[in-house]
Coordinates of C-alpha atoms in Angstrom, one line a residue:
X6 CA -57.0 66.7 -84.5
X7 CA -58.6 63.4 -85.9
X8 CA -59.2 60.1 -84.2
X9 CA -57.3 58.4 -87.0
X10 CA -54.4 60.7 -86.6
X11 CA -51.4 58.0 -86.2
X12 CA -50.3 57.4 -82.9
X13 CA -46.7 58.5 -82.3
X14 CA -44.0 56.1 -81.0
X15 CA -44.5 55.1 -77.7
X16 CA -41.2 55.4 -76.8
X17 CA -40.7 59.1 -77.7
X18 CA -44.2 60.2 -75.9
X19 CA -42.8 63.7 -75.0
X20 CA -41.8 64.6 -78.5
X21 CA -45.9 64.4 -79.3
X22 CA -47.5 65.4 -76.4
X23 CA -48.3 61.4 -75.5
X24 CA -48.1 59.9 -72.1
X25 CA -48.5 56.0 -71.7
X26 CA -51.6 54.7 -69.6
X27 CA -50.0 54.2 -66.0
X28 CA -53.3 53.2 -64.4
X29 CA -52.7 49.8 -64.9
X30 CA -48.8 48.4 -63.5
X31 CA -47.1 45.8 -65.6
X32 CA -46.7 42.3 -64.3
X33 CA -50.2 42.7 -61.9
X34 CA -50.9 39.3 -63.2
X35 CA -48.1 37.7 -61.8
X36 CA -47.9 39.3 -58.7
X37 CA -51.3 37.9 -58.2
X38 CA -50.0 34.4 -58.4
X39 CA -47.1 35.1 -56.3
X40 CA -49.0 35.9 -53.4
X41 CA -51.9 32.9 -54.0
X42 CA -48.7 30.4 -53.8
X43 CA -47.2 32.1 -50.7
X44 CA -50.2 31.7 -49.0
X45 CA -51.0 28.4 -50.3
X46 CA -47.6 27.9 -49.1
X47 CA -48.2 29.2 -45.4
X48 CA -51.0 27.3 -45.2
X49 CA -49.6 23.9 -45.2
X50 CA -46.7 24.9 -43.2
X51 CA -49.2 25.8 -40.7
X52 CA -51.1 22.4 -41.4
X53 CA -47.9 20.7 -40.8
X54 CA -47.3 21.8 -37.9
X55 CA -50.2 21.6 -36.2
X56 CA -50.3 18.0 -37.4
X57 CA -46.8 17.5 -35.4
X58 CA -47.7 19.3 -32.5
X59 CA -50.5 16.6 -32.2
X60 CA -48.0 13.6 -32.5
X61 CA -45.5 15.4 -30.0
X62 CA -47.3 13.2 -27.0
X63 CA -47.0 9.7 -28.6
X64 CA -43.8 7.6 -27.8
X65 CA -41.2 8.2 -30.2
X66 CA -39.5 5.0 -31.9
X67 CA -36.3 3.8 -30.7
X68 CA -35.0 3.8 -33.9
X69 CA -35.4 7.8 -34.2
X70 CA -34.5 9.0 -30.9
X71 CA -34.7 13.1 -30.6
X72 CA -31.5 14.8 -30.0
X73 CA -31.0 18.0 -27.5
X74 CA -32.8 21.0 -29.3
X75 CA -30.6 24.3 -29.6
X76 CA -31.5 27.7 -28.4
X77 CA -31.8 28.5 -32.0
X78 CA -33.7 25.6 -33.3
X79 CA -37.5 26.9 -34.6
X80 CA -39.9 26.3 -32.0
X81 CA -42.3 23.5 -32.3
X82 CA -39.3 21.5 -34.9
X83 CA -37.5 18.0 -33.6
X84 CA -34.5 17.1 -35.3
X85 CA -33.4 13.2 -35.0
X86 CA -30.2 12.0 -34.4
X87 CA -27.7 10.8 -37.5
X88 CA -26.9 7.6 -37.0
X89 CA -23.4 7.0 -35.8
X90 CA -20.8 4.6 -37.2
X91 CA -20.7 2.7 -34.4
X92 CA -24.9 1.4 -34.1
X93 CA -23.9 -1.8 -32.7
X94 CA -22.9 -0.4 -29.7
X95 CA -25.4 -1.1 -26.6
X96 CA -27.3 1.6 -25.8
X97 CA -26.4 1.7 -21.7
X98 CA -22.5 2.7 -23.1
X99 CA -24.3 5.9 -25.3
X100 CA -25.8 7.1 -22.1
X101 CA -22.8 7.1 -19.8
X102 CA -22.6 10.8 -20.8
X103 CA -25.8 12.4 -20.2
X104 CA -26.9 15.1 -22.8
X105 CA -26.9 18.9 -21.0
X106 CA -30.6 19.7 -21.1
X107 CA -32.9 16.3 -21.0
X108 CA -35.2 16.1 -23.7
X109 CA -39.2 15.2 -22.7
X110 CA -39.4 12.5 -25.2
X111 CA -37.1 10.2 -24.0
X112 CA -37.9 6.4 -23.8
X113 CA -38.5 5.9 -19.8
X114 CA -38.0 2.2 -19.9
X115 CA -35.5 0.0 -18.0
X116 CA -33.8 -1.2 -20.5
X117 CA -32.9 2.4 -21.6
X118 CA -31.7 3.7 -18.6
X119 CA -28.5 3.7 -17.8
X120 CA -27.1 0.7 -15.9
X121 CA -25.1 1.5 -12.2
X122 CA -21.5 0.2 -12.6
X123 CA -21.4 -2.3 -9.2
X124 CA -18.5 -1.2 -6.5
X125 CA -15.1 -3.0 -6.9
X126 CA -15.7 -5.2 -3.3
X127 CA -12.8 -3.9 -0.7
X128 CA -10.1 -6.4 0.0
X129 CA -11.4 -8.7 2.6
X130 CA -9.0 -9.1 6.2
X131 CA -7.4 -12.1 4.8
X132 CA -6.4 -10.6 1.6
X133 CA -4.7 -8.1 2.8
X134 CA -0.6 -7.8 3.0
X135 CA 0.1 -9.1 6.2
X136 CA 3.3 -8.3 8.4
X137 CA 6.0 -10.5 8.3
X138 CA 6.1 -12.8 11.4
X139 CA 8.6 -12.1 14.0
X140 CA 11.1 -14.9 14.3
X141 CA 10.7 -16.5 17.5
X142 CA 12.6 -15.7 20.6
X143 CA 16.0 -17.1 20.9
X144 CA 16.7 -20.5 22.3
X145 CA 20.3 -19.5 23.9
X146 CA 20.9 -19.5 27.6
X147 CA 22.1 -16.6 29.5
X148 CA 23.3 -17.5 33.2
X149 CA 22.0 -15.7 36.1
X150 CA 24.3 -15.5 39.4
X151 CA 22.7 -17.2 42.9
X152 CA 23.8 -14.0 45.0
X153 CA 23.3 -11.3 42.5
X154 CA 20.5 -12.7 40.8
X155 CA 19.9 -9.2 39.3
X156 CA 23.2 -9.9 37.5
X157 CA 23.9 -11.7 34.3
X158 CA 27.5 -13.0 32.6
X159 CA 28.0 -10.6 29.9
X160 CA 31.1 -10.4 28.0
X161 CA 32.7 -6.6 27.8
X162 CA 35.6 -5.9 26.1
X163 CA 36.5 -9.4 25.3
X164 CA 36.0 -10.4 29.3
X165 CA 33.3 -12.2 31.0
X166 CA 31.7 -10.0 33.8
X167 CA 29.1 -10.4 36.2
X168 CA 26.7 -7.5 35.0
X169 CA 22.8 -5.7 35.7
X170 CA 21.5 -6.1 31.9
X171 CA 19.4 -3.2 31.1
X172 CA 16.7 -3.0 28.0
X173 CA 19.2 -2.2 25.5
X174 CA 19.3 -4.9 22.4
X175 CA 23.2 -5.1 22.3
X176 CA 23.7 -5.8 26.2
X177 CA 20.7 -8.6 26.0
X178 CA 22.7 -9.9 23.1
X179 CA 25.6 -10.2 24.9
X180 CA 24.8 -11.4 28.3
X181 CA 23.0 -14.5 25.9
X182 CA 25.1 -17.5 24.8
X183 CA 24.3 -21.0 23.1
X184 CA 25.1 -23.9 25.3
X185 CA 26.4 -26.9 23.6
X186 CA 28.2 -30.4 24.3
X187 CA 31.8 -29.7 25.5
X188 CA 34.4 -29.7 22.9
X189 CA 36.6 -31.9 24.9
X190 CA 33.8 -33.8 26.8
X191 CA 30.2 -34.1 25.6
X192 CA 28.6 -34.8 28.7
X193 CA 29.4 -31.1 29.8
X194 CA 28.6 -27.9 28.4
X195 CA 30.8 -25.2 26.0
X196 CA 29.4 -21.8 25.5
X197 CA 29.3 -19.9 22.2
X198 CA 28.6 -15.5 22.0
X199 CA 26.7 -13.8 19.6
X200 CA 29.3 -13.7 17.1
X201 CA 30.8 -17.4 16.6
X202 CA 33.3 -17.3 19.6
X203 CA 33.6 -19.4 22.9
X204 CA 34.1 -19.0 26.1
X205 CA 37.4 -20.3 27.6
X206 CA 39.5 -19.5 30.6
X207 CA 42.8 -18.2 30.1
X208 CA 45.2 -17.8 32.9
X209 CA 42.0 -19.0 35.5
X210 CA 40.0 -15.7 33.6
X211 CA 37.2 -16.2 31.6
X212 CA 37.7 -14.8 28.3
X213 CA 36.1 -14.8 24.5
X214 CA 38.3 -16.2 21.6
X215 CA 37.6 -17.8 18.6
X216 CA 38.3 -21.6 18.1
X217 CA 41.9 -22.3 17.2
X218 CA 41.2 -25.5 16.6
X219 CA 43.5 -27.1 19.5
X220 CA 43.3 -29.9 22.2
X221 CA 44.3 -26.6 24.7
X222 CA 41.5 -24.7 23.7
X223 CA 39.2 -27.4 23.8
X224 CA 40.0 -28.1 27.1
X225 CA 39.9 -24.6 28.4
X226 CA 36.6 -23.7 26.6
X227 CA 34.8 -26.6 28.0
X228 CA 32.9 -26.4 31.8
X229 CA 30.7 -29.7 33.4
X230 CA 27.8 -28.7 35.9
X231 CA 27.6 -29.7 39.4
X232 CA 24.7 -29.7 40.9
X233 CA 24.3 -27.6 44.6
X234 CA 21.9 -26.3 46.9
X235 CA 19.4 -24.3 46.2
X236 CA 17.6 -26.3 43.7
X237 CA 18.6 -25.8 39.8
X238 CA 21.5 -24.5 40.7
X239 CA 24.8 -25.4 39.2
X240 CA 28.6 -24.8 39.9
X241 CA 30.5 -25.3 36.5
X242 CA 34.1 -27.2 37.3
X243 CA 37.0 -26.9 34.5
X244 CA 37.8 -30.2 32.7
X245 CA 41.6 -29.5 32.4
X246 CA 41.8 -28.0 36.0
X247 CA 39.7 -30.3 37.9
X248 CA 39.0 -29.1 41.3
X249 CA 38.3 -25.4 40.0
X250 CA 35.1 -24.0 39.7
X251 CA 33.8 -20.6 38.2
X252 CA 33.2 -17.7 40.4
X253 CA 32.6 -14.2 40.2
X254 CA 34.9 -12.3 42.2
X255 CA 34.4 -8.0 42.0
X256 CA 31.9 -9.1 39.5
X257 CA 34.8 -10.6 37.4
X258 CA 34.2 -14.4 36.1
X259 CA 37.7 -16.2 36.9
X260 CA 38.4 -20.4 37.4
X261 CA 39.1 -20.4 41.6
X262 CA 39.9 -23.5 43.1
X263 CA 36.7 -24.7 45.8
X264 CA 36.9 -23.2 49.2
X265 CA 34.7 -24.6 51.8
X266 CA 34.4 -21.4 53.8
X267 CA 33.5 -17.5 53.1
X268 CA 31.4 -17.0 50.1
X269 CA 32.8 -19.1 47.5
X270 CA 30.0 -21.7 47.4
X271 CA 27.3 -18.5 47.2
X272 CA 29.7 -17.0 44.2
X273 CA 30.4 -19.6 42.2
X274 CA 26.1 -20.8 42.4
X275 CA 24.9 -19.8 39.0
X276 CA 21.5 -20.9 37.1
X277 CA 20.9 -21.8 33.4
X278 CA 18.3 -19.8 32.5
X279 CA 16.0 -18.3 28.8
X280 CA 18.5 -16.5 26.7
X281 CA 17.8 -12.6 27.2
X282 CA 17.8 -11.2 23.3

């Protein structure tokens, strides 16, 4: 066979016998370019970062603050912040909340630290609530026999007796009167109890009523001191029944008329004295 024998169609080689040249693969040309730019391509990533690495020490600019760096950030790679809507806020309020892992390239000056919120002072002695002050201690007059001075007229029941007064608010309350001018003379002395009423003798025993508003009751609730041995004692005569003087008699307060003998003078000694409640 010839050398100018006609070459068969390439793309029926096995019909003549023909295979194609494989010795050489298509597209070796471009492959070779491929692989200059990838390494052209490595190579100034690697330039790039080695020029970071060598700014990493310098202070980074306020402006571009790093941000926390993710487990699956690439290593040697600093991301910056996105500047948030609200840039006019001071930067002491955007570090209230500290970020989870601290970052090396922080700004360490004053100003960017954050600032200590100061202590609300506590509330001084004076500014404190304080408790209500107690009213002061009554001004009545509770009356305090000579002979019994351990006893105290009390009214029980609606009658005046001659009682011991214990610590109990209701029996100090009621062994203490207010002395005031007579109703039907005011150079002697009317009593009023706890509740508004007087005390007045009725049939010569001394009782509590409430003011009737008559000349009897008047009379009857009104009492003038006589002075007697010992000192500061008293003996309170009846204006309507002159000549009769209160006396306690089985620790009952009745309107006797004056005895000069047996204990009459010694029962019917009583003294004014601080009201009890």
């Amino acid at each position: 066979m010839t050398e100018d024998k006609s070459r068969p169609p390439q793309d029926r080689p096995w019909e003549s016998g023909w295979a194609p040249d494989t010795t050489r693969a298509p597209g070796t040309r471009r492959l070779w370019l491929a692989g200059a730019l990838a390494l052209a391509t490595v190579t100034a990533c690697v330039t790039a970062i080695a020029v970071m690495d060598s700014q990493a020490g310098e202070p980074a600019a306020e402006s571009a603050e790093p941000t926390t760096l993710s487990s699956s950030a690439p290593g040697g790679l600093i991301s910056f912040a996105t500047p948030s809507k609200n840039a006019t806020q001071t930067p002491a309020k955007d570090r209230e909340r500290p970020s989870p892992t601290p970052t090396t390239s922080a700004s360490t000056s004053p100003s960017a630290s954050p600032k200590p919120r100061p202590k609300a002072p506590k509330p001084s002695k004076s500014d404190r609530t304080s408790p209500a002050p107690k009213p002061p201690k009554s001004s009545g007059t509770s009356i305090r026999s000579v002979n019994h001075p351990d006893r105290y007229w009390r009214v029980r029941d609606g009658y005046v007796r001659l009682d011991s007064i214990g610590s109990g608010p209701e029996q100090r309350e009621d062994a203490t009167f207010r002395r005031v001018a007579g109703l039907a003379d005011s150079s002697c002395y009317s009593f009023i109890t706890a509740d508004g009423g007087y005390l007045r003798h009725r049939s010569f025993v001394l009782v509590k009523n409430s003011d009737d508003g008559s000349a009897l009751f008047r009379q009857d609730a009104t009492f003038c001191p006589r002075p007697v041995y010992p000192s500061g004692a008293v003996m309170l005569e009846s204006v309507n029944y002159p000549g009769r003087f209160l006396r306690h008699r089985n620790f009952q307060l009745r309107l006797d008329p004056y005895q000069h003998y047996g204990d009459f003078r010694a029962d019917a000694s009583f003294r004014l004295v601080g009201g009890l409640d």
